[in-house]
Short mmCIF file of C-alpha atoms in Angstrom, two decimals:
data_model
loop_
_atom_site.label_atom_id
_atom_site.label_comp_id
_atom_site.label_asym_id
_atom_site.label_seq_id
_atom_site.Cartn_x
_atom_site.Cartn_y
_atom_site.Cartn_z
CA MET A 25 0.00 0.00 0.00
CA LYS A 26 1.32 3.35 -1.00
CA LYS A 27 2.18 5.62 1.98
CA ASN A 28 0.98 9.20 2.09
CA VAL A 29 4.10 11.06 3.12
CA VAL A 30 2.32 14.23 3.99
CA GLN A 31 -0.09 12.47 6.21
CA ASP A 32 2.72 10.70 8.03
CA VAL A 33 4.19 14.08 8.98
CA ILE A 34 1.12 16.25 9.43
CA PRO A 35 -2.17 14.84 10.66
CA GLY A 36 -4.56 14.58 7.81
CA LYS A 37 -7.40 16.25 9.56
CA LYS A 38 -5.49 19.40 10.17
CA SER A 39 -4.84 20.85 6.82
CA ILE A 40 -3.21 24.23 6.46
CA ARG A 41 -6.27 25.31 4.63
CA ASN A 42 -8.32 24.71 7.71
CA VAL A 43 -6.09 27.07 9.80
CA LYS A 44 -7.67 30.44 10.24
CA LEU A 45 -5.11 33.14 9.75
CA GLN A 46 -5.35 36.50 11.36
CA SER A 47 -5.11 39.61 9.37
CA SER A 48 -2.32 42.10 9.88
CA ARG A 49 -4.74 44.55 11.41
CA SER A 50 -5.96 42.05 13.97
CA ILE A 51 -2.35 41.21 14.86
CA GLU A 52 -1.50 44.89 15.27
CA ARG A 53 -4.64 45.46 17.33
CA GLU A 54 -3.86 42.48 19.56
CA GLU A 55 -0.30 43.61 20.19
CA LYS A 56 -1.48 47.12 21.08
CA THR A 57 -4.03 45.66 23.44
CA ASN A 58 -1.38 43.48 25.08
CA LEU A 59 0.91 46.44 25.50
CA TYR A 60 -1.71 48.75 27.06
CA THR A 61 -3.34 46.09 29.15
CA ALA A 62 -0.15 44.62 30.51
CA LYS A 63 -0.17 43.92 34.16
CA LYS A 64 0.88 46.97 36.06
CA GLU A 65 3.97 46.44 38.18
CA PRO A 66 4.18 48.21 41.49
CA ALA A 67 6.25 51.39 41.56
CA PRO A 68 9.62 50.99 43.21
CA VAL A 69 9.75 51.95 46.82
CA MET A 70 12.16 54.78 47.41
CA GLU A 71 14.12 55.09 50.59
CA GLU A 72 14.65 58.46 52.15
CA ASP A 73 18.29 58.66 51.27
CA PHE A 74 17.81 57.33 47.66
CA SER A 75 19.14 60.00 45.35
CA ARG A 76 19.95 58.08 42.14
CA PRO A 77 17.76 58.18 38.98
CA VAL A 78 15.00 55.52 38.97
CA ALA A 79 13.49 53.84 35.89
CA ILE A 80 9.73 54.19 35.90
CA LYS A 81 8.31 51.23 33.97
CA GLN A 82 4.81 52.63 33.74
CA ALA A 83 5.92 55.93 32.26
CA PRO A 84 4.12 56.94 29.02
CA MET A 85 5.54 55.21 25.93
CA ARG A 86 6.05 56.57 22.51
CA ILE A 87 5.17 54.04 19.77
CA GLU A 88 7.30 54.47 16.70
CA PRO A 89 5.74 53.89 13.25
CA ILE A 90 6.00 50.32 11.96
CA THR A 91 8.78 50.11 9.48
CA PRO A 92 9.27 46.98 7.34
CA SER A 93 12.44 45.30 8.29
CA GLY A 94 12.78 43.18 5.23
CA GLY A 95 11.82 40.06 7.10
CA SER A 96 9.37 37.38 6.11
CA SER A 97 5.76 38.38 5.66
CA PHE A 98 2.52 36.65 5.18
CA GLY A 99 -0.06 38.30 3.01
CA GLY A 100 1.98 41.50 2.79
CA THR A 101 2.11 41.90 6.56
CA PRO A 102 5.52 41.58 8.20
CA LEU A 103 5.45 38.84 10.79
CA ASP A 104 8.53 39.91 12.80
CA THR A 105 7.80 43.60 13.03
CA LYS A 106 7.22 44.83 16.60
CA PRO A 107 6.31 48.23 17.86
CA SER A 108 9.39 50.19 18.95
CA VAL A 109 8.98 51.23 22.52
CA SER A 110 11.53 53.57 24.12
CA SER A 111 12.15 53.42 27.83
CA SER A 112 11.45 56.59 29.72
CA TYR A 113 13.35 57.57 32.91
CA LYS A 114 12.23 59.97 35.49
CA TYR A 115 15.00 61.48 37.62
CA GLU A 116 13.80 61.98 41.10
CA TYR A 117 15.91 63.19 44.10
CA ASN A 118 14.80 62.88 47.65
CA GLU A 119 15.84 66.17 49.18
CA PRO A 120 17.45 65.68 52.65
CA LYS A 121 15.38 66.77 55.50
CA LYS A 122 17.29 69.94 56.17
CA THR A 123 15.50 70.67 59.37
CA GLY A 124 16.55 67.34 60.93
CA LYS A 125 20.21 67.67 60.01
CA LYS A 126 20.37 71.24 61.24
CA TRP A 127 19.16 70.09 64.62
CA LEU A 128 21.76 67.31 64.57
CA TYR A 129 24.58 69.73 63.80
CA PHE A 130 23.29 72.16 66.39
CA SER A 131 23.16 69.45 69.06
CA VAL A 132 26.67 68.23 68.25
CA GLY A 133 27.95 71.79 68.35
CA LEU A 134 26.38 72.36 71.74
CA LEU A 135 27.89 69.13 73.03
CA VAL A 136 31.36 70.10 71.78
CA LEU A 137 31.05 73.53 73.37
CA ALA A 138 29.89 72.01 76.64
CA ILE A 139 32.82 69.60 76.69
CA ALA A 140 35.27 72.38 75.78
CA PHE A 141 33.79 74.59 78.48
CA GLY A 142 34.05 71.85 81.09
CA VAL A 143 37.62 70.95 80.19
CA SER A 144 38.80 74.55 80.01
CA ALA A 145 37.19 75.29 83.36
CA MET A 146 39.57 72.77 84.89
CA PHE A 147 42.53 74.80 83.61
CA LYS A 148 41.47 78.24 84.78
CA SER A 149 44.40 80.34 85.95
CA ALA A 150 45.45 83.91 86.56
CA ASN A 151 48.78 85.71 86.23
CA ILE A 152 48.98 88.99 88.12
CA LYS A 153 51.95 91.21 87.38
CA ILE A 154 52.65 93.80 90.08
CA SER A 155 54.87 96.85 89.62
CA PRO A 156 55.71 98.31 93.06
CA LYS A 157 56.38 101.96 93.71
CA LYS A 158 60.02 103.00 93.13
CA GLU A 159 62.19 106.01 93.90
CA ALA A 160 65.92 106.80 93.66
CA ARG A 161 67.76 109.05 96.12
CA GLU A 162 71.39 110.16 96.18
CA ILE A 163 73.25 109.37 99.37
CA SER A 164 76.50 110.61 100.91
CA GLU A 165 76.20 110.06 104.63
CA THR A 166 78.43 108.99 107.52
CA PHE A 167 77.24 106.41 110.02
CA VAL A 168 78.58 104.95 113.26
CA ALA A 169 77.94 101.33 114.16
CA LYS A 170 78.71 99.61 117.45
CA LYS A 171 79.72 96.02 118.00
CA ASP A 172 76.66 93.89 118.84
CA ALA A 173 74.66 96.98 119.88
CA VAL A 174 71.10 96.45 121.11
CA THR A 175 69.92 99.89 119.92
CA GLY A 176 71.03 101.86 116.89
CA LEU A 177 73.10 100.33 114.12
CA ALA A 178 75.04 97.23 115.15
CA PHE A 179 77.76 95.36 113.34
CA GLN A 180 79.44 92.00 113.66
CA THR A 181 82.75 90.59 112.46
CA VAL A 182 83.43 87.35 110.64
CA THR A 183 86.97 85.93 110.53
CA VAL A 184 88.44 83.09 108.49
CA SER A 185 91.98 81.69 108.23
CA LYS A 186 93.70 79.92 105.37
CA ASP A 187 97.15 78.81 104.29
CA VAL A 188 98.67 78.01 100.90
CA GLU A 189 101.76 76.08 99.91
CA LYS A 190 104.13 76.27 96.96
CA THR A 191 106.99 73.97 95.94
CA VAL A 192 110.19 75.58 94.57
CA LYS A 193 113.73 74.44 93.74
CA GLY A 194 116.36 74.68 96.47
CA THR A 195 119.73 76.35 95.75
CA GLY A 196 121.92 74.86 98.45
CA GLU A 197 121.97 73.89 102.10
CA GLU A 198 122.55 75.68 105.36
CA LYS A 199 122.01 75.16 109.05
CA VAL A 200 118.53 76.41 109.90
CA GLU A 201 117.00 77.26 113.27
CA LYS A 202 113.27 77.98 112.85
CA LYS A 203 110.51 78.37 115.39
CA SER A 204 107.07 76.88 114.92
CA GLN A 205 104.16 79.32 114.46
CA GLY A 206 100.39 79.16 114.59
CA ARG A 207 97.23 81.07 115.48
CA ILE A 208 95.30 80.97 118.74
CA VAL A 209 92.13 82.62 120.05
CA ILE A 210 92.43 84.40 123.41
CA TYR A 211 89.28 84.56 125.57
CA ASN A 212 88.51 87.04 128.36
CA ASN A 213 85.78 85.83 130.70
CA TYR A 214 87.09 87.67 133.75
CA ASN A 215 84.84 90.75 133.56
CA ASN A 216 83.49 93.27 131.07
CA GLN A 217 86.75 95.22 130.99
CA PRO A 218 89.28 94.73 128.15
CA GLN A 219 92.53 92.92 128.96
CA LYS A 220 95.78 94.18 127.43
CA LEU A 221 98.57 91.74 126.65
CA VAL A 222 102.09 92.74 125.59
CA ALA A 223 104.23 91.09 122.91
CA THR A 224 106.08 87.94 124.06
CA THR A 225 103.29 87.11 126.55
CA ARG A 226 103.66 83.40 127.26
CA PHE A 227 101.04 80.75 126.52
CA GLN A 228 101.61 77.23 127.81
CA THR A 229 100.27 73.86 126.62
CA PRO A 230 99.31 71.08 129.07
CA GLU A 231 102.62 69.40 128.10
CA GLY A 232 104.59 72.48 129.16
CA LEU A 233 105.52 73.83 125.69
CA ILE A 234 105.73 77.63 125.64
CA PHE A 235 104.55 79.85 122.79
CA ARG A 236 104.84 83.64 122.81
CA LEU A 237 102.62 86.41 121.52
CA VAL A 238 104.18 88.06 118.44
CA SER A 239 102.38 91.43 118.69
CA PRO A 240 100.58 93.26 121.53
CA VAL A 241 96.81 92.85 121.68
CA THR A 242 93.76 93.96 123.65
CA VAL A 243 91.21 91.28 124.49
CA PRO A 244 87.67 92.72 124.84
CA GLY A 245 85.71 92.07 128.03
CA ARG A 246 82.84 89.64 128.33
CA THR A 247 79.27 90.59 127.41
CA VAL A 248 75.88 89.47 128.68
CA SER A 249 73.08 88.61 126.26
CA GLY A 250 69.93 87.80 128.23
CA SER A 251 70.93 85.06 130.63
CA THR A 252 74.02 84.10 128.60
CA THR A 253 77.52 85.39 129.27
CA VAL A 254 79.75 85.62 126.20
CA PRO A 255 83.50 86.02 126.79
CA GLY A 256 85.39 88.57 124.70
CA SER A 257 87.81 87.05 122.19
CA VAL A 258 90.52 87.90 119.70
CA GLU A 259 92.63 85.84 117.27
CA VAL A 260 96.42 86.29 117.35
CA LEU A 261 99.69 84.84 116.01
CA VAL A 262 102.05 83.06 118.40
CA GLU A 263 105.55 81.64 117.98
CA ALA A 264 107.33 78.78 119.72
CA ASP A 265 109.72 79.71 122.51
CA LYS A 266 112.46 77.58 120.92
CA PRO A 267 113.24 76.23 117.43
CA GLY A 268 112.79 72.59 116.55
CA VAL A 269 110.25 70.13 115.23
CA SER A 270 109.09 69.27 118.75
CA TYR A 271 107.00 72.47 118.70
CA ASN A 272 105.09 71.39 115.59
CA ILE A 273 101.90 70.37 117.38
CA GLY A 274 98.20 70.05 116.74
CA LEU A 275 95.28 71.88 118.34
CA LYS A 276 95.75 72.58 122.05
CA ASP A 277 94.41 74.58 124.99
CA PHE A 278 96.65 77.24 126.54
CA THR A 279 96.98 78.99 129.88
CA ILE A 280 98.89 82.19 130.68
CA PRO A 281 101.61 81.41 133.26
CA GLY A 282 101.86 85.11 134.15
CA PHE A 283 98.36 84.96 135.70
CA LYS A 284 99.14 81.95 137.88
CA GLY A 285 97.78 82.53 141.38
CA ASP A 286 95.28 85.12 140.06
CA PRO A 287 91.57 84.55 139.19
CA LYS A 288 92.50 85.55 135.63
CA TYR A 289 94.51 82.33 135.32
CA THR A 290 91.26 80.38 134.75
CA THR A 291 89.19 83.14 133.13
CA VAL A 292 91.70 84.49 130.58
CA TYR A 293 92.88 81.59 128.41
CA ALA A 294 93.47 80.54 124.78
CA ARG A 295 92.71 77.74 122.31
CA SER A 296 94.37 76.78 119.05
CA LYS A 297 92.89 78.12 115.85
CA THR A 298 95.43 76.35 113.66
CA GLU A 299 98.19 73.81 114.10
CA MET A 300 101.70 74.94 115.03
CA THR A 301 104.03 74.33 112.07
CA GLY A 302 107.39 75.37 110.62
CA GLY A 303 109.69 74.46 113.51
CA PHE A 304 113.04 73.06 112.43
CA SER A 305 116.63 72.75 113.59
CA GLY A 306 119.40 71.34 111.34
CA MET A 307 120.67 71.38 107.74
CA GLN A 308 118.02 72.38 105.24
CA LYS A 309 117.71 73.34 101.59
CA ILE A 310 117.55 77.09 101.08
CA VAL A 311 115.81 79.25 98.50
CA SER A 312 117.31 82.25 96.70
CA LYS A 313 115.99 85.73 97.46
CA GLU A 314 114.66 86.13 93.90
CA VAL A 315 112.69 82.88 94.04
CA LEU A 316 111.41 83.73 97.51
CA ALA A 317 110.25 87.22 96.42
CA GLN A 318 108.37 85.82 93.42
CA ALA A 319 106.77 83.13 95.57
CA GLU A 320 105.70 85.79 98.08
CA THR A 321 103.85 87.78 95.40
CA GLU A 322 102.10 84.75 93.91
CA MET A 323 101.14 83.21 97.24
CA LYS A 324 99.79 86.50 98.59
CA ALA A 325 97.43 86.95 95.62
CA GLU A 326 96.26 83.34 95.83
CA LEU A 327 95.74 83.53 99.59
CA GLU A 328 93.70 86.74 99.45
CA SER A 329 91.48 85.32 96.70
CA MET A 330 90.83 82.17 98.74
CA LEU A 331 90.14 84.18 101.90
CA ILE A 332 87.52 86.31 100.12
CA LYS A 333 85.68 83.23 98.83
CA ASP A 334 85.76 81.59 102.25
CA ILE A 335 84.50 84.64 104.11
CA GLU A 336 81.67 85.25 101.63
CA ALA A 337 80.49 81.71 102.30
CA GLN A 338 80.35 82.50 106.04
CA ILE A 339 78.16 85.62 105.77
CA PRO A 340 74.44 84.94 106.52
CA ALA A 341 71.93 85.70 103.75
CA ASN A 342 70.28 88.58 105.64
CA PHE A 343 73.63 90.32 106.24
CA ILE A 344 75.79 92.40 103.93
CA SER A 345 79.51 93.15 103.80
CA TYR A 346 81.66 95.38 101.61
CA LYS A 347 85.00 94.56 100.06
CA GLU A 348 86.36 97.83 101.45
CA GLY A 349 85.41 96.59 104.92
CA LEU A 350 87.75 93.58 104.78
CA SER A 351 90.99 93.51 106.74
CA TYR A 352 93.83 91.06 106.10
CA THR A 353 96.56 89.67 108.32
CA LEU A 354 99.18 87.71 106.37
CA ASP A 355 102.00 85.85 108.06
CA PRO A 356 105.51 85.68 106.57
CA ILE A 357 106.43 82.72 104.38
CA THR A 358 107.74 79.73 106.29
CA GLN A 359 109.62 76.74 104.98
CA VAL A 360 108.22 73.31 105.67
CA PRO A 361 110.92 70.92 106.98
CA ASN A 362 112.04 68.80 104.05
CA THR A 363 115.40 67.26 104.91
CA GLY A 364 117.25 65.43 102.14
CA LYS A 365 115.05 66.60 99.24
CA GLU A 366 115.91 68.97 96.42
CA ASP A 367 112.51 70.68 96.39
CA VAL A 368 111.51 73.15 99.07
CA VAL A 369 107.90 73.55 100.25
CA LEU A 370 106.95 77.12 101.19
CA ARG A 371 103.88 77.92 103.27
CA LYS A 372 102.04 81.21 103.78
CA ARG A 373 99.20 81.64 106.24
CA GLY A 374 96.73 84.46 106.59
CA LYS A 375 93.36 85.53 107.90
CA THR A 376 90.75 88.09 106.98
CA SER A 377 87.99 89.77 108.97
CA ALA A 378 84.84 91.31 107.54
CA VAL A 379 82.53 93.90 109.05
CA ILE A 380 78.94 92.81 108.38
CA PHE A 381 75.60 94.58 108.88
CA ASP A 382 72.03 93.40 109.04
CA ARG A 383 70.40 94.47 105.75
CA GLY A 384 67.16 95.56 107.38
CA ALA A 385 68.92 97.59 110.08
CA LEU A 386 71.19 99.31 107.55
CA THR A 387 68.23 100.13 105.29
CA LYS A 388 66.34 101.58 108.25
CA ILE A 389 69.14 103.93 109.28
CA ILE A 390 69.66 105.09 105.67
CA LEU A 391 65.93 105.68 105.25
CA GLY A 392 65.90 107.66 108.48
CA LYS A 393 68.28 110.20 106.94
CA LEU A 394 66.92 110.33 103.38
CA MET A 395 63.18 109.67 103.78
CA PRO A 396 62.24 109.96 107.46
CA GLU A 397 58.51 110.11 106.65
CA VAL A 398 58.52 106.56 105.24
CA GLU A 399 58.31 103.51 107.46
CA SER A 400 61.27 101.19 107.01
CA GLU A 401 59.05 98.09 107.02
CA THR A 402 57.47 99.15 103.73
CA VAL A 403 60.65 99.95 101.77
CA LYS A 404 63.85 98.15 100.78
CA ILE A 405 67.00 99.23 98.94
CA THR A 406 67.58 96.93 95.98
CA ASN A 407 71.16 98.03 95.25
CA LEU A 408 72.48 98.16 98.80
CA ALA A 409 75.60 96.17 97.86
CA ASP A 410 76.43 98.61 95.02
CA LEU A 411 76.76 101.65 97.28
CA GLY A 412 80.24 102.99 97.94
CA PHE A 413 81.60 101.98 101.36
CA LYS A 414 84.57 103.52 103.13
CA ILE A 415 85.80 103.11 106.70
CA ASP A 416 86.66 106.62 107.87
CA ASN A 417 89.31 105.59 110.40
CA VAL A 418 91.15 102.38 109.60
CA ASN A 419 92.73 102.47 113.04
CA THR A 420 89.34 102.21 114.73
CA ASP A 421 89.11 99.38 117.21
CA LEU A 422 86.71 97.08 115.35
CA ASP A 423 85.93 95.30 118.59
CA LYS A 424 83.97 98.35 119.73
CA GLN A 425 82.68 100.54 116.91
CA VAL A 426 83.26 101.54 113.30
CA SER A 427 82.65 104.81 111.47
CA PHE A 428 81.96 104.56 107.74
CA THR A 429 80.57 106.53 104.80
CA LEU A 430 78.04 105.35 102.21
CA SER A 431 77.73 107.10 98.84
CA GLY A 432 75.92 106.65 95.52
CA ASN A 433 72.32 106.42 94.30
CA ALA A 434 70.06 104.31 96.49
CA ASN A 435 67.13 102.66 94.71
CA PHE A 436 64.15 102.43 97.05
CA VAL A 437 61.38 99.93 96.24
CA TRP A 438 58.17 99.70 98.24
CA VAL A 439 57.23 96.26 99.49
CA PHE A 440 53.80 94.66 99.91
CA ASP A 441 52.45 91.54 101.58
CA GLN A 442 52.24 89.17 98.63
CA ASN A 443 50.52 86.37 100.56
CA LYS A 444 47.81 88.72 101.80
CA LEU A 445 47.29 90.13 98.32
CA GLU A 446 46.86 86.66 96.83
CA ASN A 447 44.18 85.75 99.37
CA ASP A 448 42.41 89.09 98.89
CA LEU A 449 42.09 88.53 95.13
CA LEU A 450 40.80 84.94 95.10
CA GLY A 451 37.48 84.57 93.25
CA LEU A 452 37.20 88.24 92.23
CA ASN A 453 36.54 89.53 88.74
CA LYS A 454 39.08 91.84 87.15
CA LYS A 455 37.27 95.03 88.03
CA SER A 456 36.91 94.12 91.70
CA ALA A 457 40.50 92.89 91.83
CA LYS A 458 41.82 96.23 90.60
CA SER A 459 39.85 98.00 93.31
CA VAL A 460 41.47 95.77 95.95
CA ILE A 461 44.96 96.35 94.53
CA ALA A 462 44.37 100.11 94.66
CA ASN A 463 44.22 99.82 98.48
CA TYR A 464 47.89 98.74 98.58
CA PRO A 465 49.91 101.99 98.73
CA GLY A 466 53.15 100.26 97.77
CA ILE A 467 51.81 99.15 94.37
CA SER A 468 52.17 101.46 91.39
CA GLU A 469 50.61 99.36 88.60
CA ALA A 470 49.06 95.94 88.10
CA TRP A 471 48.20 93.74 85.12
CA ILE A 472 45.77 90.83 85.40
CA GLU A 473 45.67 88.03 82.82
CA THR A 474 43.09 85.26 83.16
CA LYS A 475 42.90 82.01 81.19
CA PRO A 476 41.08 80.81 79.16
CA PHE A 477 40.31 84.04 77.30
CA TRP A 478 36.59 83.98 78.09
CA ASN A 479 37.24 83.70 81.82
CA GLN A 480 37.15 87.08 83.54
CA ASN A 481 37.44 85.88 87.14
CA ILE A 482 40.48 85.03 89.25
CA PRO A 483 40.28 81.36 90.37
CA LYS A 484 39.42 80.55 93.97
CA ASP A 485 42.23 78.01 94.09
CA LEU A 486 45.43 79.65 95.37
CA ASN A 487 47.55 77.18 93.40
CA LYS A 488 46.15 78.57 90.14
CA VAL A 489 47.09 82.18 90.91
CA THR A 490 50.60 83.51 90.23
CA ILE A 491 51.79 86.93 91.35
CA ILE A 492 54.88 88.31 89.61
CA ASN A 493 56.77 91.16 91.27
CA THR A 494 58.54 93.11 88.51
CA ALA A 495 61.06 94.49 91.02
CA GLU A 496 62.48 91.05 91.80
#
């Protein structure tokens, strides 16, 4: 039986002739209907901070005219032609809520200011610069001071001793007989009358060694200060009675044999200030006159320089001394025993005494002559040490009184109670503080600086207040 090929592929009952074809108009109408009746999609949800452009799918569409594309057609109608639809975008921007952000910035700003205010309040401080009243007066006056006076101007003396050594070359040998020397302090506790002692007065050690006074001296009498009796004293140079090394001794106590059997034997006595040195008897290296003269000059300058440094270290802070008020006592050069050696050791010993005054007492007596209307407690002289000082009579017995002249320009500066001023100003504003400062007659001007810049009050904490005196 002959097979029907067409029927094997396509069912016989469904012939292409039985297929109802749509016209091009119906196709176009159907597509338009599908496009306009498409299911509406929900609009995108926009967040508050969304600021990018958003595609709006339901925006109006523009349908382009149908243009044949050269494709296949059926009955003159293109089958693959579709309406051209262009996408439309709507650019929308969600404006920030300006009111909300302004409040945020304002709140943050307030918080920062509050923190800054709190922190800066912890560092409040005040610097107060005070310029006291000043005045200069020329002075050329003579004054008299008495030793340890209770009334009027008093003075005291400070004494120091020192020795220096120098090694030089010897120029030969000779037999030498030298006596030991040293310094002692003689005390007079017998009565308030001075005790005179002549040169060669004997002083004896407990071992029986005799030393003699080199120069005459007057030992001041004892004084009474309250319930305390202070013996008079003076420092002197003594020399061994005989040459030899046996008189080279250390510190000792001395009695005066001439007072034996008299009450003065126990009340007028002496004690070593220095060791006794230089005693020698035998062959010794000698030094030429030229070498000795040069050594004398060098050792004298060195000794005086050392004495000045030592005596300045002994002067109390509230006392003052003048270089012109120093007196020196320098002993001759002695040769240290040095048997059998080529080098010779030379020694020179000396002492210096300084007249010292209490600064406040000296200022008071100067003020009494130049500005008697001003109380001494409210004024000080800032250049007291720069005034010219001259002892009028160098032969004056410094154990009793001294007459001297001061000259130059004295700079007077008024003083004020700084501690009281600090406490008076605590917690005040600048205006009130200036009114308080005006009540201090010794203050000429004042400057107040408070920190931080917006703070106009002086802190209540004393540790945060600094007063600067421009005169210091």
